[in-house]
């Protein structure tokens, strides 16, 4: 049996070739378990090993004691909206308009919006089937590669931590509308408030995010209405604007192709946060029902808000508006339009709303980063120190929260660099990190779908399936985002090379590559996790042949831990509806079929 186990432990880097052969005649198969659908052999488990198919790599467990499922569909829907309608829309669009012009910003935000929508559907399939802490990071580990999942998870944690710093820096920019006196004080006050809210209970986070997100949605709706009024003549000058600012010198494509390409990274920063919808899956009530509802409806609303808002910005605000975006200052186009409509008081009101939006964005990033770090600490094998998995009685991973919030000290560098320039660099870093996350969702979805089909599971067993994206969805997302990552740094190279800008566009790529290689070389998957290579009859008698030195070196250099789609465990971590979930479904159905069903339909659609 020990010989069998040694043979079963031999690793292979060619994971997607022919099916694993059955043992030869006379082999003691009673001590092994034959898989009925994949002809895979299950060896005996050693103490401490979890039973899993041979070839199934370590996956994050379902956490049933730490985090609490306390977020409702109402809160999760708004969290997804809040994560996207935030600093990027209210403030980042000013930078995009100044750098690319009105046509570039409209096209780039439309293209990125469609890509992210497809990405959200792919994520929704996996998050509904396996609502675990860690979201797409866990899915990349489970379905694509543990080493890649490790690099991605730490990259995305850093993304969220830097996002908190970015939002606190944005608060300083917003405050400069009124005063330039020690704006870092506001960042400090916001930091203390966010850490306090996130350390109480997940419901406190969810409720704060719900109401702040509601305020943002109402503001965007008012802005769309007001933007139309301003454009047709309801402004202080009482003149019809129309498309006048599309025809001024330099417009509508400012900076040529370089300016157009540069807007992609700011658009990616703005849309970032949608993918964190999956991070809430581990704390969402009745995820089998609520996650598909959120995925289906949320993004269309977000896309509607973005495209209309950006069209009106390009029509009403010229790209060369004073202080729209420079090293020291970035002004929100929302504030400018409100000023055009009325007075400085209206602009102050809008700026106040933007300040609360910055608070909401920081709250969202801090929550997401904390959950990613927690997910790393409960993964098998652990990819972060175990103490990050410790939670309070209210289900808050406090150490992970403190570690994530500590990176926010970056925002105080604005005193030396300039708030506008520092925020631009942070925006580039976070935008590229968001793009890497979308590519990773595409890769995980590609392998997940292949595994589902290869193992013969009927598609009807999927709890949520975006049928119209089969089979092209994952390929489209991966190829489209990779092309954007390559071209968006055009302006940092041509016509003049800017080292600082180039680093902010591309530093994430080598960091990801180094972390991937280090984890794969330092912590290889345990042999029991590797695919089986069963011996021939002669080898059973003589034992396994010893490999030559050159062969061992070659195996070491060419080793990879790509997941085997034939044997990855598709059953583990699937959510099974509990009594509370079924009761929740029954209550909803009774309301939608009862006497006041039309009122309930309106309620669910709005709330």
Coordinates of C-alpha atoms in Angstrom, one line a residue:
X1 CA 0.0 0.0 0.0
X2 CA 2.9 2.4 0.8
X3 CA 4.3 1.6 -2.7
X4 CA 0.9 2.5 -4.2
X5 CA 0.9 5.7 -2.3
X6 CA 4.3 6.7 -3.5
X7 CA 3.3 6.0 -7.1
X8 CA 0.1 8.0 -6.5
X9 CA 2.1 10.8 -5.2
X10 CA 4.3 11.3 -8.2
X11 CA 3.5 14.6 -9.8
X12 CA 2.8 15.4 -13.4
X13 CA 2.8 18.7 -15.1
X14 CA 0.6 17.5 -18.0
X15 CA -2.8 17.8 -16.4
X16 CA -5.1 17.9 -19.2
X17 CA -4.1 14.8 -21.3
X18 CA -5.7 11.4 -21.3
X19 CA -7.7 9.9 -18.5
X20 CA -5.9 8.3 -15.6
X21 CA -5.5 4.5 -16.3
X22 CA -6.9 1.9 -13.9
X23 CA -4.6 -0.4 -11.9
X24 CA -3.4 -3.6 -13.6
X25 CA -4.9 -7.0 -13.0
X26 CA -4.2 -8.5 -9.6
X27 CA -3.8 -5.1 -8.0
X28 CA -5.5 -4.8 -4.6
X29 CA -8.2 -2.5 -5.5
X30 CA -10.4 -3.1 -2.5
X31 CA -8.3 -0.7 -0.5
X32 CA -8.9 2.0 -3.1
X33 CA -12.0 3.8 -4.1
X34 CA -12.9 3.9 -7.8
X35 CA -14.6 7.0 -9.0
X36 CA -17.8 6.2 -10.9
X37 CA -17.6 8.9 -13.4
X38 CA -13.9 9.7 -13.9
X39 CA -12.1 6.4 -13.4
X40 CA -10.0 8.1 -10.8
X41 CA -8.4 6.2 -7.9
X42 CA -8.8 7.4 -4.3
X43 CA -5.9 6.3 -2.2
X44 CA -6.1 5.7 1.5
X45 CA -5.9 9.0 3.5
X46 CA -3.2 9.6 5.9
X47 CA -4.1 11.1 9.3
X48 CA -5.0 14.7 8.9
X49 CA -5.7 14.4 5.1
X50 CA -9.1 15.4 3.9
X51 CA -10.7 12.9 1.6
X52 CA -10.6 14.3 -1.9
X53 CA -10.1 12.9 -5.4
X54 CA -6.5 12.3 -6.5
X55 CA -5.5 15.4 -8.5
X56 CA -7.8 17.7 -6.5
X57 CA -5.6 20.5 -5.2
X58 CA -6.1 22.2 -1.9
X59 CA -9.1 24.4 -1.7
X60 CA -10.5 26.9 0.8
X61 CA -12.9 25.3 3.2
X62 CA -16.4 26.5 3.9
X63 CA -16.1 28.6 7.1
X64 CA -19.0 27.8 9.4
X65 CA -17.7 29.3 12.6
X66 CA -15.8 32.5 11.8
X67 CA -17.7 34.8 9.5
X68 CA -21.5 35.3 9.9
X69 CA -24.1 35.2 7.1
X70 CA -25.8 38.4 8.0
X71 CA -25.9 40.5 4.8
X72 CA -29.3 40.6 3.1
X73 CA -30.0 40.8 -0.7
X74 CA -30.9 44.5 -0.2
X75 CA -27.5 45.2 1.4
X76 CA -25.5 43.1 -1.1
X77 CA -27.2 44.8 -4.1
X78 CA -26.3 48.2 -2.7
X79 CA -22.8 47.0 -1.8
X80 CA -22.2 46.1 -5.4
X81 CA -23.5 49.4 -6.6
X82 CA -21.5 51.3 -3.9
X83 CA -18.3 49.5 -4.8
X84 CA -18.5 50.9 -8.3
X85 CA -20.4 54.2 -8.1
X86 CA -17.8 56.0 -6.0
X87 CA -14.6 57.9 -6.2
X88 CA -13.9 56.8 -9.7
X89 CA -17.1 58.2 -11.1
X90 CA -17.4 61.3 -8.9
X91 CA -13.7 62.4 -9.0
X92 CA -11.8 60.1 -11.5
X93 CA -13.9 61.2 -14.4
X94 CA -12.4 64.7 -14.1
X95 CA -8.9 63.2 -14.7
X96 CA -10.2 61.1 -17.6
X97 CA -11.9 64.0 -19.3
X98 CA -8.8 66.2 -19.0
X99 CA -6.5 63.5 -20.4
X100 CA -8.7 61.9 -23.1
X101 CA -11.5 64.3 -24.0
X102 CA -15.2 63.7 -24.2
X103 CA -15.2 61.0 -26.9
X104 CA -12.4 59.0 -25.4
X105 CA -14.0 58.9 -22.0
X106 CA -17.4 57.8 -23.4
X107 CA -15.9 55.0 -25.6
X108 CA -13.5 53.7 -22.9
X109 CA -16.0 53.6 -20.1
X110 CA -18.5 51.9 -22.5
X111 CA -16.0 49.2 -23.5
X112 CA -14.8 48.5 -20.0
X113 CA -18.4 48.5 -18.7
X114 CA -19.3 45.7 -21.2
X115 CA -16.2 43.7 -20.3
X116 CA -17.0 44.0 -16.6
X117 CA -20.6 42.9 -17.1
X118 CA -19.5 39.7 -18.8
X119 CA -16.9 39.2 -16.0
X120 CA -19.7 39.6 -13.4
X121 CA -21.8 36.9 -15.0
X122 CA -18.8 34.5 -15.0
X123 CA -18.2 35.3 -11.3
X124 CA -21.9 34.9 -10.5
X125 CA -21.8 31.3 -11.8
X126 CA -19.0 30.3 -9.4
X127 CA -20.1 32.5 -6.4
X128 CA -23.6 31.0 -6.5
X129 CA -22.3 27.4 -6.7
X130 CA -19.5 27.9 -4.1
X131 CA -20.3 30.9 -1.8
X132 CA -17.0 30.8 0.1
X133 CA -14.9 33.5 1.7
X134 CA -12.2 34.8 -0.7
X135 CA -14.4 34.9 -3.8
X136 CA -12.5 34.8 -7.2
X137 CA -9.2 34.4 -5.3
X138 CA -10.4 31.1 -4.0
X139 CA -11.8 30.1 -7.4
X140 CA -8.4 30.9 -9.1
X141 CA -6.7 28.7 -6.5
X142 CA -9.2 25.9 -6.8
X143 CA -9.8 25.8 -10.6
X144 CA -6.7 27.3 -12.2
X145 CA -3.5 27.1 -10.0
X146 CA -2.8 27.4 -6.3
X147 CA 0.4 29.3 -6.9
X148 CA -1.4 31.8 -9.2
X149 CA -4.2 32.0 -6.6
X150 CA -1.7 32.9 -3.9
X151 CA -0.2 35.7 -6.0
X152 CA -3.6 37.0 -7.0
X153 CA -4.9 37.0 -3.5
X154 CA -2.1 39.0 -2.1
X155 CA -2.2 41.3 -5.1
X156 CA -5.9 41.9 -4.6
X157 CA -5.5 42.4 -0.9
X158 CA -2.8 45.1 -1.6
X159 CA -5.2 46.5 -4.2
X160 CA -8.0 47.0 -1.5
X161 CA -5.5 48.3 1.1
X162 CA -4.2 50.9 -1.5
X163 CA -7.8 51.7 -2.4
X164 CA -8.4 52.8 1.2
X165 CA -5.3 55.1 1.0
X166 CA -6.5 56.3 -2.4
X167 CA -10.0 57.2 -1.0
X168 CA -8.5 59.0 1.9
X169 CA -6.3 61.0 -0.5
X170 CA -9.4 61.7 -2.5
X171 CA -11.0 63.1 0.6
X172 CA -8.2 65.7 0.8
X173 CA -8.8 66.6 -2.9
X174 CA -12.5 67.1 -2.2
X175 CA -11.8 69.2 0.9
X176 CA -9.7 71.6 -1.1
X177 CA -12.9 72.9 -2.7
X178 CA -13.4 74.8 0.6
X179 CA -9.9 75.0 2.3
X180 CA -6.3 73.9 2.0
X181 CA -5.6 73.9 5.7
X182 CA -4.2 70.6 7.0
X183 CA -6.4 68.4 4.8
X184 CA -4.7 65.3 6.2
X185 CA -6.7 65.8 9.4
X186 CA -9.9 64.7 7.5
X187 CA -8.1 61.6 6.3
X188 CA -7.2 60.7 9.9
X189 CA -10.8 61.2 11.1
X190 CA -12.2 59.1 8.2
X191 CA -9.6 56.4 8.9
X192 CA -10.6 56.1 12.6
X193 CA -14.4 56.1 11.7
X194 CA -14.0 53.4 9.0
X195 CA -12.0 51.1 11.3
X196 CA -14.5 51.6 14.1
X197 CA -17.5 50.7 11.9
X198 CA -15.8 47.6 10.4
X199 CA -14.8 46.3 13.8
X200 CA -18.4 46.2 15.2
X201 CA -20.4 43.8 13.1
X202 CA -20.9 42.9 9.4
X203 CA -24.4 44.3 9.7
X204 CA -23.0 47.7 10.8
X205 CA -20.9 47.7 7.7
X206 CA -23.8 46.6 5.5
X207 CA -26.2 49.1 6.8
X208 CA -23.8 52.0 6.6
X209 CA -23.0 51.0 3.0
X210 CA -26.6 50.7 2.1
X211 CA -27.5 54.2 3.1
X212 CA -24.4 55.8 1.7
X213 CA -24.9 53.9 -1.5
X214 CA -28.6 55.1 -1.6
X215 CA -27.4 58.7 -1.3
X216 CA -25.0 58.1 -4.2
X217 CA -27.7 56.6 -6.4
X218 CA -30.1 59.5 -5.7
X219 CA -27.3 62.0 -6.4
X220 CA -26.5 60.4 -9.8
X221 CA -30.2 60.5 -10.7
X222 CA -30.4 64.2 -9.8
X223 CA -27.2 64.8 -11.7
X224 CA -28.6 63.2 -14.9
X225 CA -31.7 65.3 -14.7
X226 CA -29.8 68.5 -13.9
X227 CA -27.2 67.7 -16.6
X228 CA -29.9 67.6 -19.2
X229 CA -31.4 70.9 -18.0
X230 CA -28.0 72.6 -17.9
X231 CA -27.2 71.5 -21.5
X232 CA -30.4 72.8 -23.0
X233 CA -30.1 76.2 -21.4
X234 CA -30.9 76.0 -17.7
X235 CA -27.5 77.4 -16.7
X236 CA -26.2 80.7 -15.3
X237 CA -25.4 81.9 -18.8
X238 CA -28.8 80.9 -20.1
X239 CA -27.2 79.5 -23.3
X240 CA -27.8 76.3 -25.1
X241 CA -24.6 74.2 -24.8
X242 CA -25.4 71.1 -26.9
X243 CA -22.2 69.5 -28.3
X244 CA -20.2 72.7 -28.3
X245 CA -17.3 71.3 -26.2
X246 CA -16.8 68.4 -28.5
X247 CA -15.7 70.8 -31.2
X248 CA -13.2 73.0 -29.3
X249 CA -9.5 72.8 -30.3
X250 CA -8.1 69.4 -29.2
X251 CA -11.5 67.7 -28.7
X252 CA -13.1 65.3 -28.9
X253 CA -10.0 63.0 -28.7
X254 CA -7.5 64.8 -26.5
X255 CA -3.9 63.5 -26.8
X256 CA -4.6 61.2 -29.8
X257 CA -4.3 57.5 -29.3
X258 CA -2.2 57.9 -26.2
X259 CA -4.9 60.0 -24.5
X260 CA -7.6 57.5 -25.5
X261 CA -5.6 54.5 -24.2
X262 CA -4.8 56.2 -20.9
X263 CA -8.5 56.5 -20.1
X264 CA -8.7 52.7 -19.9
X265 CA -6.9 52.5 -16.6
X266 CA -9.0 55.3 -15.0
X267 CA -12.1 53.5 -16.3
X268 CA -10.9 50.3 -14.7
X269 CA -10.3 52.1 -11.4
X270 CA -13.8 53.5 -11.6
X271 CA -15.5 50.1 -12.4
X272 CA -13.3 48.3 -9.8
X273 CA -15.3 46.9 -6.9
X274 CA -17.9 45.1 -9.0
X275 CA -15.9 41.9 -8.7
X276 CA -15.9 42.2 -4.9
X277 CA -19.6 41.2 -5.2
X278 CA -18.3 37.6 -4.8
X279 CA -16.4 38.5 -1.6
X280 CA -19.8 39.1 0.1
X281 CA -20.9 35.6 -0.9
X282 CA -19.4 34.1 2.3
X283 CA -21.6 36.4 4.4
X284 CA -24.8 36.6 2.3
X285 CA -28.1 35.1 3.4
X286 CA -29.5 32.4 1.1
X287 CA -26.7 32.9 -1.5
X288 CA -28.3 30.4 -4.0
X289 CA -31.2 32.8 -4.5
X290 CA -29.8 36.2 -3.7
X291 CA -26.5 36.0 -5.6
X292 CA -28.2 35.4 -9.0
X293 CA -30.7 38.2 -8.3
X294 CA -27.9 40.6 -7.6
X295 CA -25.8 39.6 -10.6
X296 CA -28.7 39.8 -13.0
X297 CA -30.0 43.3 -12.0
X298 CA -27.2 45.3 -10.4
X299 CA -24.8 45.9 -13.3
X300 CA -27.4 47.1 -15.8
X301 CA -28.2 49.9 -13.3
X302 CA -24.5 50.7 -12.9
X303 CA -23.9 50.7 -16.6
X304 CA -26.9 53.0 -17.1
X305 CA -25.7 55.4 -14.4
X306 CA -22.1 55.5 -15.9
X307 CA -22.9 56.0 -19.5
X308 CA -25.5 58.7 -19.1
X309 CA -23.4 60.5 -16.5
X310 CA -20.3 60.5 -18.6
X311 CA -22.1 61.6 -21.7
X312 CA -23.5 64.6 -19.9
X313 CA -20.1 65.4 -18.4
X314 CA -18.5 65.5 -21.8
X315 CA -21.3 67.7 -23.1
X316 CA -21.4 70.2 -20.2
X317 CA -17.7 70.4 -19.0
X318 CA -14.9 71.3 -21.4
X319 CA -11.8 69.1 -21.1
X320 CA -9.6 72.2 -20.5
X321 CA -11.7 73.5 -17.6
X322 CA -9.4 75.3 -15.0
X323 CA -8.1 72.9 -12.3
X324 CA -10.1 69.9 -13.7
X325 CA -7.0 67.8 -13.2
X326 CA -3.4 68.7 -12.3
X327 CA -0.6 67.8 -9.9
X328 CA -2.2 69.5 -6.9
X329 CA -5.9 69.5 -7.6
X330 CA -8.6 67.3 -9.2
X331 CA -12.1 68.8 -9.5
X332 CA -15.3 66.7 -9.8
X333 CA -17.3 67.3 -13.0
X334 CA -20.4 66.7 -10.8
X335 CA -19.5 69.7 -8.7
X336 CA -18.9 71.8 -11.8
X337 CA -22.3 70.9 -13.3
X338 CA -24.1 71.8 -10.1
X339 CA -22.3 75.1 -10.1
X340 CA -23.4 75.8 -13.6
X341 CA -26.9 75.0 -12.6
X342 CA -27.2 77.3 -9.7
X343 CA -24.6 78.8 -7.3
X344 CA -21.7 78.1 -5.2
X345 CA -24.1 76.7 -2.6
X346 CA -25.2 74.0 -5.1
X347 CA -21.6 73.1 -5.7
X348 CA -20.9 72.9 -2.0
X349 CA -23.9 70.5 -1.6
X350 CA -22.5 68.3 -4.4
X351 CA -19.1 68.3 -2.9
X352 CA -20.5 67.2 0.4
X353 CA -22.2 64.3 -1.3
X354 CA -18.9 63.4 -3.0
X355 CA -17.2 63.5 0.4
X356 CA -19.7 60.9 1.7
X357 CA -19.1 58.9 -1.4
X358 CA -15.4 58.8 -0.7
X359 CA -16.2 57.6 2.8
X360 CA -18.4 54.8 1.3
X361 CA -15.7 53.8 -1.2
X362 CA -13.1 53.6 1.6
X363 CA -15.6 51.6 3.8
X364 CA -16.1 49.1 0.9
X365 CA -12.4 48.7 0.1
X366 CA -11.6 48.1 3.8
X367 CA -14.3 45.5 4.1
X368 CA -13.2 43.7 0.9
X369 CA -9.5 43.8 1.8
X370 CA -10.2 42.4 5.3
X371 CA -12.1 39.4 3.9
X372 CA -9.5 38.7 1.3
X373 CA -6.8 38.5 4.0
X374 CA -9.1 36.4 6.1
X375 CA -9.6 34.0 3.2
X376 CA -5.9 33.7 2.7
X377 CA -5.5 32.6 6.4
X378 CA -8.1 29.9 6.2
X379 CA -7.0 28.4 2.9
X380 CA -5.5 24.9 2.9
X381 CA -2.5 25.2 2.9
X382 CA -2.5 28.6 4.6
X383 CA -1.3 31.4 2.5
X384 CA -1.3 34.0 5.3
X385 CA -0.5 33.7 9.1
X386 CA -3.1 31.8 11.1
X387 CA -3.8 34.8 13.5
X388 CA -5.5 36.6 10.6
X389 CA -8.2 33.9 10.8
X390 CA -9.2 34.8 14.4
X391 CA -12.6 36.5 14.6
X392 CA -14.4 38.3 17.4
X393 CA -17.7 36.9 18.8
X394 CA -19.5 39.1 16.2
X395 CA -17.6 37.4 13.4
X396 CA -15.1 40.2 12.6
X397 CA -11.5 39.2 11.6
X398 CA -10.0 42.0 13.7
X399 CA -6.3 41.3 13.0
X400 CA -7.0 41.2 9.2
X401 CA -8.9 44.5 9.6
X402 CA -6.0 46.2 11.4
X403 CA -3.5 44.9 8.9
X404 CA -5.5 46.1 5.9
X405 CA -6.1 49.6 7.4
X406 CA -2.4 50.0 8.2
X407 CA -1.5 50.5 4.5
X408 CA -3.5 53.7 4.5
X409 CA -0.5 55.5 5.8
X410 CA 0.4 56.0 2.1
X411 CA -2.2 58.7 1.8
X412 CA -0.2 61.0 4.1
X413 CA 2.5 61.1 1.4
X414 CA 0.4 63.7 -0.4
X415 CA 2.0 66.4 1.8
X416 CA 5.3 65.8 -0.1
X417 CA 4.1 64.8 -3.6
X418 CA 0.8 66.7 -4.1
X419 CA -2.6 65.2 -3.6
X420 CA -3.5 65.3 -7.3
X421 CA -0.4 63.5 -8.5
X422 CA -0.3 60.9 -5.6
X423 CA -4.0 60.1 -6.2
X424 CA -3.2 59.6 -10.0
X425 CA -0.5 57.1 -9.2
X426 CA -2.6 55.2 -6.7
X427 CA -5.5 55.2 -9.3
X428 CA -3.2 53.6 -11.9
X429 CA -2.0 50.9 -9.5
X430 CA -5.5 50.1 -8.3
X431 CA -6.9 50.2 -11.9
X432 CA -4.3 47.6 -13.2
X433 CA -4.9 45.5 -10.1
X434 CA -8.7 45.5 -11.0
X435 CA -7.8 44.4 -14.5
X436 CA -5.7 41.5 -13.2
X437 CA -8.7 40.4 -11.1
X438 CA -10.9 40.4 -14.1
X439 CA -8.4 38.3 -16.2
X440 CA -8.2 35.9 -13.2
X441 CA -12.0 35.5 -13.1
X442 CA -11.9 34.7 -16.8
X443 CA -9.2 32.0 -16.3
X444 CA -11.0 30.5 -13.3
X445 CA -14.3 30.4 -15.1
X446 CA -12.7 28.8 -18.2
X447 CA -11.3 25.9 -16.1
X448 CA -14.4 25.6 -13.9
X449 CA -16.6 25.2 -17.0
X450 CA -14.2 22.7 -18.6
X451 CA -14.2 20.7 -15.4
X452 CA -18.0 20.7 -15.2
X453 CA -18.3 19.4 -18.8
X454 CA -15.4 17.0 -18.6
X455 CA -16.6 15.3 -15.5
X456 CA -20.1 14.8 -17.0
X457 CA -22.1 16.9 -14.7
X458 CA -25.3 18.1 -16.3
X459 CA -25.6 21.9 -16.8
X460 CA -29.0 21.8 -15.1
X461 CA -27.2 21.2 -11.8
X462 CA -25.7 24.6 -11.9
X463 CA -27.5 26.9 -9.5
X464 CA -27.0 29.9 -11.8
X465 CA -25.8 29.7 -15.5
X466 CA -25.3 32.6 -17.9
X467 CA -26.1 30.5 -20.9
X468 CA -25.6 33.2 -23.6
X469 CA -21.9 33.6 -22.6
X470 CA -21.1 29.9 -23.3
X471 CA -18.5 29.1 -24.5
X472 CA -17.0 32.4 -25.5
X473 CA -17.3 34.4 -22.2
X474 CA -14.0 33.5 -20.5
X475 CA -12.0 33.8 -23.7
X476 CA -13.4 37.2 -24.4
X477 CA -12.7 38.6 -20.9
X478 CA -9.1 37.3 -20.8
X479 CA -8.1 38.5 -24.3
X480 CA -9.9 41.9 -24.1
X481 CA -8.4 42.8 -20.7
X482 CA -4.9 41.7 -21.6
X483 CA -5.0 43.9 -24.7
X484 CA -6.2 46.9 -22.6
X485 CA -3.4 46.3 -20.1
X486 CA -0.8 46.3 -22.9
X487 CA -2.0 49.5 -24.7
X488 CA -3.1 51.7 -21.8
X489 CA 0.5 52.6 -20.9
X490 CA 1.1 54.0 -24.4
X491 CA 1.3 57.6 -23.2
X492 CA 4.0 56.7 -20.6
X493 CA 6.3 55.6 -23.5
X494 CA 5.3 57.7 -26.5
X495 CA 6.2 60.5 -27.3
X496 CA 8.4 60.7 -24.1
X497 CA 9.2 58.0 -21.6
X498 CA 8.0 58.8 -18.1
X499 CA 9.5 56.3 -15.6
X500 CA 7.1 57.1 -12.8
X501 CA 4.0 56.7 -15.0
X502 CA 5.3 53.6 -16.6
X503 CA 5.9 52.0 -13.2
X504 CA 2.4 52.9 -12.0
X505 CA 1.0 51.2 -15.1
X506 CA 3.0 48.0 -15.0
X507 CA 4.5 47.4 -11.6
X508 CA 1.7 44.9 -10.8
X509 CA 2.8 42.5 -13.6
X510 CA 6.3 41.6 -12.4
X511 CA 5.2 41.5 -8.8
X512 CA 2.5 39.0 -9.6
X513 CA 5.0 36.9 -11.6
X514 CA 7.6 36.8 -8.8
X515 CA 5.0 35.9 -6.2
X516 CA 3.6 33.1 -8.4
X517 CA 7.0 31.6 -9.1
X518 CA 8.2 31.8 -5.5
X519 CA 5.1 30.1 -4.1
X520 CA 5.2 27.4 -6.7
X521 CA 8.9 26.7 -6.0
X522 CA 8.8 27.1 -2.2
X523 CA 5.5 25.5 -1.4
X524 CA 4.6 22.9 -4.0
X525 CA 1.3 21.2 -3.7
X526 CA 1.6 18.2 -1.4
X527 CA 2.2 14.9 -3.3
X528 CA -1.2 13.6 -2.3
X529 CA -2.7 16.4 -4.3
X530 CA -1.0 15.5 -7.5
X531 CA -2.5 13.4 -10.3
X532 CA -2.0 9.6 -10.3
X533 CA 0.6 8.0 -12.5
X534 CA -0.1 4.3 -11.8
X535 CA 2.6 1.7 -12.5
X536 CA 2.8 -1.1 -15.0
X537 CA 2.8 -4.7 -14.1
X538 CA 6.7 -4.9 -14.2
X539 CA 7.0 -1.9 -12.0
X540 CA 4.7 -3.5 -9.4
X541 CA 7.2 -6.3 -9.0
X542 CA 10.4 -4.2 -9.1
X543 CA 9.3 -0.9 -7.6
X544 CA 9.4 2.5 -9.2
X545 CA 12.5 3.3 -11.4
X546 CA 14.8 5.9 -10.0
X547 CA 15.0 9.1 -12.1
X548 CA 18.3 10.4 -13.4
X549 CA 19.7 13.7 -12.1
X550 CA 19.1 15.4 -15.4
X551 CA 15.5 14.1 -15.4
X552 CA 14.9 15.4 -11.9
X553 CA 16.4 18.8 -12.8
X554 CA 14.1 19.0 -15.9
X555 CA 11.1 18.0 -13.8
X556 CA 11.9 20.7 -11.3
X557 CA 12.3 23.4 -13.9
X558 CA 9.2 22.5 -15.9
X559 CA 7.0 21.8 -12.9
X560 CA 3.7 23.6 -12.7
X561 CA 0.6 23.2 -10.5
X562 CA -2.1 23.7 -13.1
X563 CA -5.3 22.2 -11.8
X564 CA -6.5 19.0 -13.5
X565 CA -10.0 19.5 -14.8
X566 CA -10.7 15.8 -14.7
X567 CA -10.3 15.4 -11.0
X568 CA -10.9 18.7 -9.3
X569 CA -13.6 18.2 -6.7
X570 CA -16.8 19.9 -8.0
X571 CA -19.0 18.8 -5.0
X572 CA -17.0 20.3 -2.2
X573 CA -18.3 23.6 -0.8
X574 CA -21.5 23.6 -2.8
X575 CA -24.1 25.5 -0.9
X576 CA -27.1 23.5 0.3
X577 CA -30.2 25.4 1.2
X578 CA -30.9 25.4 4.9
X579 CA -34.3 25.6 6.6
X580 CA -34.0 29.4 7.0
X581 CA -33.2 29.8 3.2
X582 CA -36.2 27.8 2.2
X583 CA -38.4 29.8 4.6
X584 CA -37.1 33.0 3.2
X585 CA -37.9 31.8 -0.4
X586 CA -41.4 30.8 0.8
X587 CA -42.1 34.2 2.3
X588 CA -41.0 36.0 -0.8
X589 CA -43.1 33.8 -3.1
X590 CA -46.1 34.3 -0.9
X591 CA -45.7 38.1 -1.0
X592 CA -45.3 38.0 -4.8
X593 CA -48.5 35.9 -5.2
X594 CA -50.6 37.6 -2.5
X595 CA -53.1 40.4 -2.5
X596 CA -50.4 43.2 -2.6
X597 CA -48.2 41.4 -5.1
X598 CA -47.8 44.5 -7.3
X599 CA -46.6 46.6 -4.4
X600 CA -44.1 43.9 -3.4
X601 CA -42.8 43.7 -7.0
X602 CA -42.2 47.5 -7.0
X603 CA -40.6 47.3 -3.5
X604 CA -38.2 44.5 -4.5
X605 CA -37.3 46.3 -7.8
X606 CA -36.6 49.6 -6.0
X607 CA -35.1 48.5 -2.7

